[in-house]
């Protein structure tokens, strides 16, 4: 009889451990892994597209050939911003190492602002120093909000 009880307790404890692990995995491990991937993608995108948001061009007088890479870069930035914003929908009460939803939303909003600023106001010329400074502040704030390594670009 003791062997049967021992077997039943072993099975029940094994099932409980599996259920607890599955809950922890779903609420902490997977969201954290997904956030790390998103964080890496944001860092890569900020670095890779710096030449566009640091050098906005004017659509007036620019050819399609000149503006197309900027349009593609703006779309790429917006895609990353959208992926970051959709991460907010991951509900988790264990958020160790993951910023709060407000910070993630703010970072996404700043990335969308960056994606909208690859071009200067129509007819103002290519060198819009004020826009470039605003973009630098946006990048710094995104890095701060998402706890990306801060460095000078």
PDB file of C-alpha atoms in Angstrom:
ATOM      1  CA  UNK A   1       0.000   0.000   0.000  1.00  0.00           C
ATOM      2  CA  UNK A   2       2.841   2.402   0.767  1.00  0.00           C
ATOM      3  CA  UNK A   3       4.313   1.836  -2.673  1.00  0.00           C
ATOM      4  CA  UNK A   4       0.990   2.773  -4.287  1.00  0.00           C
ATOM      5  CA  UNK A   5       0.722   5.967  -2.196  1.00  0.00           C
ATOM      6  CA  UNK A   6       4.288   6.835  -2.983  1.00  0.00           C
ATOM      7  CA  UNK A   7       3.620   6.346  -6.680  1.00  0.00           C
ATOM      8  CA  UNK A   8       0.471   8.495  -6.561  1.00  0.00           C
ATOM      9  CA  UNK A   9       2.301  11.260  -4.651  1.00  0.00           C
ATOM     10  CA  UNK A  10       5.134  11.129  -7.168  1.00  0.00           C
ATOM     11  CA  UNK A  11       2.733  11.468 -10.088  1.00  0.00           C
ATOM     12  CA  UNK A  12       0.784  14.296  -8.441  1.00  0.00           C
ATOM     13  CA  UNK A  13       3.942  16.195  -7.477  1.00  0.00           C
ATOM     14  CA  UNK A  14       5.340  15.706 -10.989  1.00  0.00           C
ATOM     15  CA  UNK A  15       2.166  17.107 -12.525  1.00  0.00           C
ATOM     16  CA  UNK A  16       2.156  20.051 -10.089  1.00  0.00           C
ATOM     17  CA  UNK A  17       5.787  20.857 -10.843  1.00  0.00           C
ATOM     18  CA  UNK A  18       5.044  20.724 -14.587  1.00  0.00           C
ATOM     19  CA  UNK A  19       2.014  23.020 -14.193  1.00  0.00           C
ATOM     20  CA  UNK A  20       3.964  25.503 -12.051  1.00  0.00           C
ATOM     21  CA  UNK A  21       6.852  25.492 -14.541  1.00  0.00           C
ATOM     22  CA  UNK A  22       4.438  26.008 -17.440  1.00  0.00           C
ATOM     23  CA  UNK A  23       2.834  28.987 -15.671  1.00  0.00           C
ATOM     24  CA  UNK A  24       6.233  30.534 -14.886  1.00  0.00           C
ATOM     25  CA  UNK A  25       7.385  29.910 -18.439  1.00  0.00           C
ATOM     26  CA  UNK A  26       4.300  31.560 -19.929  1.00  0.00           C
ATOM     27  CA  UNK A  27       4.231  34.521 -17.580  1.00  0.00           C
ATOM     28  CA  UNK A  28       7.920  35.270 -17.189  1.00  0.00           C
ATOM     29  CA  UNK A  29      10.381  33.347 -19.327  1.00  0.00           C
ATOM     30  CA  UNK A  30       8.706  33.706 -22.733  1.00  0.00           C
ATOM     31  CA  UNK A  31       7.791  37.422 -22.374  1.00  0.00           C
ATOM     32  CA  UNK A  32      11.321  38.166 -21.156  1.00  0.00           C
ATOM     33  CA  UNK A  33      12.844  36.326 -24.133  1.00  0.00           C
ATOM     34  CA  UNK A  34      10.519  38.145 -26.517  1.00  0.00           C
ATOM     35  CA  UNK A  35      11.398  41.489 -24.933  1.00  0.00           C
ATOM     36  CA  UNK A  36      15.118  40.781 -25.290  1.00  0.00           C
ATOM     37  CA  UNK A  37      14.609  40.054 -29.005  1.00  0.00           C
ATOM     38  CA  UNK A  38      12.592  43.272 -29.430  1.00  0.00           C
ATOM     39  CA  UNK A  39      15.157  45.260 -27.482  1.00  0.00           C
ATOM     40  CA  UNK A  40      17.909  43.960 -29.741  1.00  0.00           C
ATOM     41  CA  UNK A  41      15.818  44.795 -32.821  1.00  0.00           C
ATOM     42  CA  UNK A  42      15.213  48.357 -31.596  1.00  0.00           C
ATOM     43  CA  UNK A  43      18.914  48.853 -30.883  1.00  0.00           C
ATOM     44  CA  UNK A  44      19.856  47.493 -34.306  1.00  0.00           C
ATOM     45  CA  UNK A  45      17.261  49.673 -36.065  1.00  0.00           C
ATOM     46  CA  UNK A  46      18.334  52.832 -34.234  1.00  0.00           C
ATOM     47  CA  UNK A  47      21.927  52.191 -35.198  1.00  0.00           C
ATOM     48  CA  UNK A  48      21.283  51.049 -38.758  1.00  0.00           C
ATOM     49  CA  UNK A  49      18.916  53.887 -39.656  1.00  0.00           C
ATOM     50  CA  UNK A  50      20.841  56.677 -37.918  1.00  0.00           C
ATOM     51  CA  UNK A  51      22.089  57.953 -41.265  1.00  0.00           C
ATOM     52  CA  UNK A  52      18.475  58.650 -42.275  1.00  0.00           C
ATOM     53  CA  UNK A  53      17.049  60.316 -39.166  1.00  0.00           C
ATOM     54  CA  UNK A  54      20.300  62.247 -38.650  1.00  0.00           C
ATOM     55  CA  UNK A  55      20.229  63.523 -42.238  1.00  0.00           C
ATOM     56  CA  UNK A  56      16.609  64.177 -43.212  1.00  0.00           C
ATOM     57  CA  UNK A  57      16.018  65.223 -46.811  1.00  0.00           C
ATOM     58  CA  UNK A  58      13.538  67.575 -48.433  1.00  0.00           C
ATOM     59  CA  UNK A  59      11.076  65.990 -50.830  1.00  0.00           C
ATOM     60  CA  UNK A  60      11.019  69.172 -52.914  1.00  0.00           C
ATOM     61  CA  UNK A  61      13.657  68.834 -55.571  1.00  0.00           C
ATOM     62  CA  UNK A  62      14.540  65.246 -54.608  1.00  0.00           C
ATOM     63  CA  UNK A  63      14.146  62.416 -57.065  1.00  0.00           C
ATOM     64  CA  UNK A  64      12.302  59.169 -56.461  1.00  0.00           C
ATOM     65  CA  UNK A  65      15.681  57.441 -56.510  1.00  0.00           C
ATOM     66  CA  UNK A  66      16.918  59.701 -53.687  1.00  0.00           C
ATOM     67  CA  UNK A  67      13.803  59.435 -51.536  1.00  0.00           C
ATOM     68  CA  UNK A  68      13.031  55.709 -51.868  1.00  0.00           C
ATOM     69  CA  UNK A  69      15.717  54.543 -49.389  1.00  0.00           C
ATOM     70  CA  UNK A  70      14.342  57.090 -46.877  1.00  0.00           C
ATOM     71  CA  UNK A  71      10.797  55.813 -47.396  1.00  0.00           C
ATOM     72  CA  UNK A  72      11.949  52.216 -46.920  1.00  0.00           C
ATOM     73  CA  UNK A  73      13.867  53.171 -43.767  1.00  0.00           C
ATOM     74  CA  UNK A  74      10.837  55.022 -42.373  1.00  0.00           C
ATOM     75  CA  UNK A  75       8.674  51.942 -42.945  1.00  0.00           C
ATOM     76  CA  UNK A  76      11.281  49.717 -41.273  1.00  0.00           C
ATOM     77  CA  UNK A  77      11.340  52.041 -38.232  1.00  0.00           C
ATOM     78  CA  UNK A  78       7.538  52.039 -38.043  1.00  0.00           C
ATOM     79  CA  UNK A  79       7.420  48.231 -38.199  1.00  0.00           C
ATOM     80  CA  UNK A  80       9.758  47.998 -35.204  1.00  0.00           C
ATOM     81  CA  UNK A  81       7.689  50.617 -33.349  1.00  0.00           C
ATOM     82  CA  UNK A  82       4.542  48.593 -34.064  1.00  0.00           C
ATOM     83  CA  UNK A  83       6.128  45.363 -32.848  1.00  0.00           C
ATOM     84  CA  UNK A  84       7.206  47.117 -29.669  1.00  0.00           C
ATOM     85  CA  UNK A  85       3.736  48.549 -29.122  1.00  0.00           C
ATOM     86  CA  UNK A  86       2.096  45.162 -29.653  1.00  0.00           C
ATOM     87  CA  UNK A  87       4.352  43.740 -26.920  1.00  0.00           C
ATOM     88  CA  UNK A  88       2.277  45.738 -24.423  1.00  0.00           C
ATOM     89  CA  UNK A  89      -0.510  43.228 -24.975  1.00  0.00           C
ATOM     90  CA  UNK A  90       1.619  40.531 -23.333  1.00  0.00           C
ATOM     91  CA  UNK A  91       0.159  40.391 -19.867  1.00  0.00           C
ATOM     92  CA  UNK A  92       2.601  39.391 -17.199  1.00  0.00           C
ATOM     93  CA  UNK A  93       2.753  40.139 -13.526  1.00  0.00           C
ATOM     94  CA  UNK A  94       6.388  39.035 -13.405  1.00  0.00           C
ATOM     95  CA  UNK A  95       8.106  41.889 -15.226  1.00  0.00           C
ATOM     96  CA  UNK A  96      11.671  41.557 -14.006  1.00  0.00           C
ATOM     97  CA  UNK A  97      13.891  43.182 -16.611  1.00  0.00           C
ATOM     98  CA  UNK A  98      10.947  44.414 -18.687  1.00  0.00           C
ATOM     99  CA  UNK A  99       9.973  48.108 -18.535  1.00  0.00           C
ATOM    100  CA  UNK A 100       6.430  49.049 -17.568  1.00  0.00           C
ATOM    101  CA  UNK A 101       3.810  49.354 -20.316  1.00  0.00           C
ATOM    102  CA  UNK A 102       3.884  53.163 -20.173  1.00  0.00           C
ATOM    103  CA  UNK A 103       7.632  53.190 -20.922  1.00  0.00           C
ATOM    104  CA  UNK A 104       7.243  50.672 -23.752  1.00  0.00           C
ATOM    105  CA  UNK A 105       4.375  52.736 -25.202  1.00  0.00           C
ATOM    106  CA  UNK A 106       6.396  55.955 -24.932  1.00  0.00           C
ATOM    107  CA  UNK A 107       9.382  54.339 -26.658  1.00  0.00           C
ATOM    108  CA  UNK A 108       7.095  53.111 -29.446  1.00  0.00           C
ATOM    109  CA  UNK A 109       5.624  56.584 -29.819  1.00  0.00           C
ATOM    110  CA  UNK A 110       9.110  58.093 -30.070  1.00  0.00           C
ATOM    111  CA  UNK A 111      10.102  55.545 -32.734  1.00  0.00           C
ATOM    112  CA  UNK A 112       7.005  56.470 -34.738  1.00  0.00           C
ATOM    113  CA  UNK A 113       8.009  60.122 -34.379  1.00  0.00           C
ATOM    114  CA  UNK A 114      11.442  59.216 -35.709  1.00  0.00           C
ATOM    115  CA  UNK A 115       9.925  57.348 -38.645  1.00  0.00           C
ATOM    116  CA  UNK A 116       7.914  60.468 -39.499  1.00  0.00           C
ATOM    117  CA  UNK A 117      10.977  62.714 -39.440  1.00  0.00           C
ATOM    118  CA  UNK A 118      13.156  61.240 -42.172  1.00  0.00           C
ATOM    119  CA  UNK A 119      12.011  64.118 -44.406  1.00  0.00           C
ATOM    120  CA  UNK A 120      12.128  67.843 -43.641  1.00  0.00           C
ATOM    121  CA  UNK A 121       9.147  70.109 -44.149  1.00  0.00           C
ATOM    122  CA  UNK A 122       8.434  70.511 -47.854  1.00  0.00           C
ATOM    123  CA  UNK A 123      10.643  73.209 -49.351  1.00  0.00           C
ATOM    124  CA  UNK A 124      12.765  73.974 -46.281  1.00  0.00           C
ATOM    125  CA  UNK A 125      15.933  72.288 -47.530  1.00  0.00           C
ATOM    126  CA  UNK A 126      17.868  69.259 -46.409  1.00  0.00           C
ATOM    127  CA  UNK A 127      19.625  70.661 -43.346  1.00  0.00           C
ATOM    128  CA  UNK A 128      17.056  71.057 -40.583  1.00  0.00           C
ATOM    129  CA  UNK A 129      19.253  71.328 -37.486  1.00  0.00           C
ATOM    130  CA  UNK A 130      16.278  71.644 -35.122  1.00  0.00           C
ATOM    131  CA  UNK A 131      14.759  68.389 -36.457  1.00  0.00           C
ATOM    132  CA  UNK A 132      18.081  66.585 -36.163  1.00  0.00           C
ATOM    133  CA  UNK A 133      18.412  67.698 -32.522  1.00  0.00           C
ATOM    134  CA  UNK A 134      14.851  66.562 -31.775  1.00  0.00           C
ATOM    135  CA  UNK A 135      15.646  63.191 -33.341  1.00  0.00           C
ATOM    136  CA  UNK A 136      18.794  62.832 -31.222  1.00  0.00           C
ATOM    137  CA  UNK A 137      16.721  63.504 -28.096  1.00  0.00           C
ATOM    138  CA  UNK A 138      14.146  60.927 -29.213  1.00  0.00           C
ATOM    139  CA  UNK A 139      16.836  58.293 -29.731  1.00  0.00           C
ATOM    140  CA  UNK A 140      18.391  59.014 -26.340  1.00  0.00           C
ATOM    141  CA  UNK A 141      14.981  58.778 -24.630  1.00  0.00           C
ATOM    142  CA  UNK A 142      14.145  55.481 -26.381  1.00  0.00           C
ATOM    143  CA  UNK A 143      17.470  54.037 -25.245  1.00  0.00           C
ATOM    144  CA  UNK A 144      16.782  55.241 -21.713  1.00  0.00           C
ATOM    145  CA  UNK A 145      13.200  53.915 -21.571  1.00  0.00           C
ATOM    146  CA  UNK A 146      14.106  50.473 -22.897  1.00  0.00           C
ATOM    147  CA  UNK A 147      17.335  50.305 -20.897  1.00  0.00           C
ATOM    148  CA  UNK A 148      19.459  49.967 -24.015  1.00  0.00           C
ATOM    149  CA  UNK A 149      23.149  50.624 -23.673  1.00  0.00           C
ATOM    150  CA  UNK A 150      23.623  54.368 -23.996  1.00  0.00           C
ATOM    151  CA  UNK A 151      26.475  55.507 -26.151  1.00  0.00           C
ATOM    152  CA  UNK A 152      27.385  58.417 -28.342  1.00  0.00           C
ATOM    153  CA  UNK A 153      26.549  57.949 -32.004  1.00  0.00           C
TER     154      UNK A 153
END
